[in-house]
Tab-separated table of C-alpha atoms in Angstrom:
chain	number	residue	atom	x	y	z
A	1	ASP	CA	42.063	-43.273	9.459
A	2	ALA	CA	40.184	-46.543	9.761
A	3	LYS	CA	39.571	-47.542	13.365
A	4	THR	CA	39.428	-51.245	12.615
A	5	THR	CA	41.968	-53.890	11.680
A	6	GLN	CA	41.163	-56.963	9.649
A	7	PRO	CA	43.266	-59.754	8.157
A	8	THR	CA	44.074	-59.186	4.522
A	9	SER	CA	42.417	-62.296	3.229
A	10	MET	CA	40.939	-65.651	4.055
A	11	ASP	CA	39.227	-68.485	2.294
A	12	CYS	CA	36.682	-71.105	3.126
A	13	ALA	CA	34.979	-74.012	1.479
A	14	GLU	CA	31.566	-73.650	-0.071
A	15	GLY	CA	28.841	-74.701	2.347
A	16	ARG	CA	30.975	-74.141	5.416
A	17	ALA	CA	30.727	-71.232	7.821
A	18	ALA	CA	32.955	-68.239	7.162
A	19	ASN	CA	34.097	-66.421	10.301
A	20	LEU	CA	35.530	-62.993	9.565
A	21	PRO	CA	37.297	-61.292	12.492
A	22	CYS	CA	37.669	-57.594	13.158
A	23	ASN	CA	39.520	-55.679	15.853
A	24	HIS	CA	38.266	-52.301	16.998
A	25	SER	CA	40.051	-51.796	20.292
A	26	THR	CA	39.541	-48.013	20.367
A	27	ILE	CA	35.802	-48.117	19.768
A	28	SER	CA	33.816	-45.490	21.638
A	29	GLY	CA	30.646	-46.071	23.591
A	30	ASN	CA	28.411	-44.472	20.978
A	31	GLU	CA	29.943	-46.244	18.002
A	32	TYR	CA	28.268	-49.090	16.216
A	33	VAL	CA	30.053	-51.859	14.330
A	34	TYR	CA	28.933	-52.073	10.703
A	35	TRP	CA	29.744	-54.709	8.120
A	36	TYR	CA	29.534	-54.166	4.395
A	37	ARG	CA	30.770	-56.209	1.494
A	38	GLN	CA	31.779	-55.269	-2.003
A	39	ILE	CA	31.626	-57.676	-4.870
A	40	HIS	CA	33.919	-56.784	-7.739
A	41	SER	CA	32.879	-53.637	-9.640
A	42	GLN	CA	29.748	-53.087	-7.568
A	43	GLY	CA	28.795	-50.691	-4.794
A	44	PRO	CA	29.116	-51.885	-1.200
A	45	GLN	CA	26.240	-53.910	0.188
A	46	TYR	CA	25.054	-53.480	3.758
A	47	ILE	CA	25.187	-56.717	5.753
A	48	ILE	CA	24.560	-56.087	9.431
A	49	HIS	CA	25.425	-53.825	12.333
A	50	GLY	CA	25.383	-53.908	16.104
A	51	LEU	CA	26.257	-52.008	19.242
A	52	LYS	CA	26.970	-54.582	21.941
A	53	ASN	CA	24.515	-57.417	21.594
A	54	ASN	CA	24.912	-60.179	19.061
A	55	GLU	CA	22.797	-59.669	15.973
A	56	THR	CA	21.452	-61.983	13.300
A	57	ASN	CA	19.638	-61.368	10.051
A	58	GLU	CA	18.982	-63.274	6.861
A	59	MET	CA	22.510	-62.673	5.622
A	60	ALA	CA	24.774	-63.150	8.606
A	61	SER	CA	25.374	-63.093	12.329
A	62	LEU	CA	27.466	-60.559	14.185
A	63	ILE	CA	29.178	-61.553	17.395
A	64	ILE	CA	30.586	-58.675	19.464
A	65	THR	CA	32.829	-59.385	22.437
A	66	GLU	CA	31.723	-58.180	25.825
A	67	ASP	CA	34.427	-55.497	25.945
A	68	ARG	CA	33.422	-54.470	22.385
A	69	LYS	CA	37.033	-54.472	21.258
A	70	SER	CA	36.483	-57.061	18.575
A	71	SER	CA	33.761	-58.730	16.589
A	72	THR	CA	33.200	-61.599	14.186
A	73	LEU	CA	30.957	-61.697	11.159
A	74	ILE	CA	29.631	-65.162	10.487
A	75	LEU	CA	28.289	-66.312	7.149
A	76	PRO	CA	26.714	-69.616	8.186
A	77	HIS	CA	26.803	-71.401	4.839
A	78	ALA	CA	29.154	-69.666	2.441
A	79	THR	CA	28.459	-69.850	-1.283
A	80	LEU	CA	30.591	-68.884	-4.250
A	81	ARG	CA	28.586	-65.666	-4.518
A	82	ASP	CA	29.849	-64.627	-1.092
A	83	THR	CA	33.324	-64.093	-2.536
A	84	ALA	CA	33.919	-60.382	-1.938
A	85	VAL	CA	35.811	-57.808	0.098
A	86	TYR	CA	34.244	-57.455	3.538
A	87	TYR	CA	34.585	-54.203	5.422
A	88	CYS	CA	34.244	-53.828	9.169
A	89	ILE	CA	33.589	-50.189	10.084
A	90	VAL	CA	32.820	-48.370	13.301
A	91	ARG	CA	30.544	-45.387	13.095
A	92	ALA	CA	29.118	-43.052	15.668
A	93	THR	CA	25.428	-42.405	15.713
A	94	GLY	CA	23.916	-38.990	15.568
A	95	GLY	CA	25.127	-35.927	13.751
A	96	ALA	CA	24.278	-35.148	10.194
A	97	ASN	CA	27.825	-35.782	9.082
A	98	SER	CA	28.429	-39.070	10.864
A	99	LYS	CA	30.089	-41.061	8.119
A	100	LEU	CA	31.533	-44.420	7.132
A	101	THR	CA	35.288	-44.565	6.650
A	102	PHE	CA	36.479	-47.615	4.757
A	103	GLY	CA	39.694	-49.466	5.480
A	104	LYS	CA	41.195	-52.140	3.285
A	105	GLY	CA	38.770	-54.846	4.312
A	106	ILE	CA	39.279	-58.581	4.147
A	107	THR	CA	39.054	-60.476	0.899
A	108	LEU	CA	37.019	-63.634	1.350
A	109	SER	CA	37.437	-66.304	-1.284
A	110	VAL	CA	34.937	-69.135	-1.228
A	111	ARG	CA	36.275	-72.220	-2.961
A	112	PRO	CA	34.135	-74.975	-4.501
B	1	GLY	CA	17.383	-52.902	2.575
B	2	ALA	CA	16.770	-49.596	0.872
B	3	VAL	CA	17.591	-49.038	-2.786
B	4	VAL	CA	19.949	-46.419	-4.160
B	5	SER	CA	20.363	-46.017	-7.896
B	6	GLN	CA	23.004	-44.270	-9.958
B	7	HIS	CA	22.985	-43.099	-13.520
B	8	PRO	CA	24.829	-43.631	-15.742
B	9	SER	CA	26.509	-46.900	-14.800
B	10	ARG	CA	29.459	-46.097	-17.011
B	11	VAL	CA	30.521	-43.082	-19.036
B	12	ILE	CA	33.369	-42.332	-21.380
B	13	CYS	CA	34.173	-38.732	-22.147
B	14	LYS	CA	36.847	-36.609	-23.711
B	15	SER	CA	39.307	-34.644	-21.654
B	16	GLY	CA	38.030	-31.183	-20.806
B	17	THR	CA	34.355	-32.033	-20.817
B	18	SER	CA	32.052	-32.161	-17.798
B	19	VAL	CA	30.185	-35.227	-16.638
B	20	LYS	CA	27.154	-35.377	-14.380
B	21	ILE	CA	26.320	-38.430	-12.277
B	22	GLU	CA	22.932	-38.805	-10.637
B	23	CYS	CA	22.206	-40.613	-7.403
B	24	ARG	CA	18.665	-41.393	-6.302
B	25	SER	CA	17.182	-42.963	-3.209
B	26	LEU	CA	14.260	-44.943	-4.564
B	27	ASP	CA	12.248	-45.903	-1.525
B	28	PHE	CA	13.291	-43.544	1.232
B	29	GLN	CA	14.101	-39.923	1.820
B	30	ALA	CA	17.830	-39.332	2.015
B	31	THR	CA	18.583	-36.461	4.315
B	32	THR	CA	22.292	-37.083	3.858
B	33	MET	CA	24.138	-38.306	0.800
B	34	PHE	CA	27.769	-39.186	0.376
B	35	TRP	CA	30.046	-39.440	-2.634
B	36	TYR	CA	32.976	-41.821	-2.717
B	37	ARG	CA	35.676	-42.538	-5.242
B	38	GLN	CA	37.485	-45.822	-5.683
B	39	PHE	CA	40.612	-46.462	-7.713
B	40	PRO	CA	41.513	-49.972	-8.906
B	41	LYS	CA	42.444	-52.346	-6.091
B	42	LYS	CA	41.962	-49.580	-3.537
B	43	SER	CA	39.351	-48.946	-0.909
B	44	LEU	CA	36.589	-46.378	-1.083
B	45	MET	CA	37.590	-42.812	-0.318
B	46	LEU	CA	34.986	-40.349	0.873
B	47	MET	CA	34.900	-37.235	-1.258
B	48	ALA	CA	32.077	-35.235	0.255
B	49	THR	CA	28.981	-35.264	2.394
B	50	SER	CA	25.849	-33.375	1.474
B	51	ASN	CA	22.717	-32.613	3.408
B	52	GLU	CA	19.549	-31.788	1.547
B	53	GLY	CA	19.335	-28.088	0.851
B	54	SER	CA	22.814	-27.327	2.173
B	55	LYS	CA	26.240	-26.951	0.658
B	56	ALA	CA	28.334	-30.080	0.565
B	57	THR	CA	31.181	-30.647	2.993
B	58	TYR	CA	34.276	-31.803	1.145
B	59	GLU	CA	37.024	-33.999	2.528
B	60	GLN	CA	40.530	-32.633	2.687
B	61	GLY	CA	42.209	-32.675	-0.689
B	62	VAL	CA	39.016	-32.815	-2.745
B	63	GLU	CA	38.544	-29.784	-4.981
B	64	LYS	CA	35.057	-28.422	-4.514
B	65	ASP	CA	35.198	-26.432	-7.744
B	66	LYS	CA	36.056	-29.537	-9.699
B	67	PHE	CA	33.575	-31.895	-8.097
B	68	LEU	CA	30.296	-30.015	-7.882
B	69	ILE	CA	27.698	-31.612	-5.666
B	70	ASN	CA	24.036	-30.697	-5.583
B	71	HIS	CA	21.520	-32.195	-3.182
B	72	ALA	CA	18.402	-30.284	-4.072
B	73	SER	CA	15.829	-32.830	-2.963
B	74	LEU	CA	15.477	-35.659	-0.478
B	75	THR	CA	15.780	-38.260	-3.211
B	76	LEU	CA	18.358	-36.840	-5.608
B	77	SER	CA	21.976	-35.792	-5.455
B	78	THR	CA	24.240	-35.076	-8.388
B	79	LEU	CA	27.993	-35.057	-8.783
B	80	THR	CA	29.429	-33.097	-11.679
B	81	VAL	CA	33.038	-33.666	-12.607
B	82	THR	CA	34.026	-30.441	-14.338
B	83	SER	CA	36.754	-30.236	-16.973
B	84	ALA	CA	37.503	-33.915	-16.561
B	85	HIS	CA	41.014	-35.215	-17.125
B	86	PRO	CA	42.341	-38.762	-17.427
B	87	GLU	CA	43.402	-38.763	-13.773
B	88	ASP	CA	39.732	-38.319	-12.836
B	89	SER	CA	38.987	-41.734	-14.311
B	90	SER	CA	37.663	-43.775	-11.427
B	91	PHE	CA	34.693	-45.608	-9.945
B	92	TYR	CA	32.340	-43.122	-8.316
B	93	ILE	CA	29.890	-44.422	-5.746
B	94	CYS	CA	27.121	-42.565	-3.995
B	95	SER	CA	25.545	-43.459	-0.705
B	96	ALA	CA	22.408	-42.321	1.026
B	97	ARG	CA	21.190	-42.261	4.552
B	98	GLY	CA	17.751	-41.287	5.772
B	99	THR	CA	16.274	-40.884	9.174
B	100	ALA	CA	13.070	-42.552	8.054
B	101	LEU	CA	14.728	-45.926	7.647
B	102	GLY	CA	14.884	-46.557	11.391
B	103	GLU	CA	17.237	-49.480	11.680
B	104	ARG	CA	16.886	-50.070	15.404
B	105	GLY	CA	17.601	-46.501	16.287
B	106	THR	CA	20.380	-45.899	13.811
B	107	ASP	CA	20.162	-44.797	10.225
B	108	THR	CA	21.951	-47.172	7.962
B	109	GLN	CA	23.894	-45.955	4.956
B	110	TYR	CA	23.068	-47.646	1.648
B	111	PHE	CA	25.161	-47.542	-1.493
B	112	GLY	CA	24.460	-47.196	-5.168
B	113	PRO	CA	25.897	-49.545	-7.788
B	114	GLY	CA	28.589	-47.087	-8.829
B	115	THR	CA	29.518	-45.210	-12.000
B	116	ARG	CA	32.623	-46.075	-13.967
B	117	LEU	CA	34.102	-42.890	-15.445
B	118	THR	CA	36.732	-43.094	-18.140
B	119	VAL	CA	38.270	-39.865	-19.405
B	120	LEU	CA	40.151	-40.162	-22.678
């Protein structure tokens, strides 16, 4: 069972920031928050991950609340190519069989 | 990020035949590989996890004799769908994770582009 909950869908205007929320209230201390996205008919693409500190890379920023029970993925300037299903996943580190379990994700639609 | 390739990207076969899908990690050594299946408008479902040189661990409900997984090297895993039937038609996606990638102390899992299998 997925340990995260996300809204089903959201949209934003091209050029604006897209803020995608995720709840993971039962996250354990050794679990990271990962974000992936899947554009139609392609394999998932890694975006970013974090443990407790906020993280930023060339694709996005990840804001994790202090109690680690929720997080927000921020795409600072959304483009039409960012339209995809975004998955928020918690995953423990360590162990050869530590694995990613996908939920339903949130469908982001970027409108012109 | 690291690159994972899959071959073929799509395959059409007749019912009863076997199909092999290859998954390669191109620029890192994948100590662990994963195989997922995705039906239309559904999320990815993990089928099995394989560690290099070991037998794969299958998720509950996945038939190991039908979905043969081989992970003989650190850069190659194969999934063979044996005696395929129309209900096996799906999007199969592999994923690889390697300890050499070192993403700030964790080992990130990267995905291939997927293989669309259609069984007639």
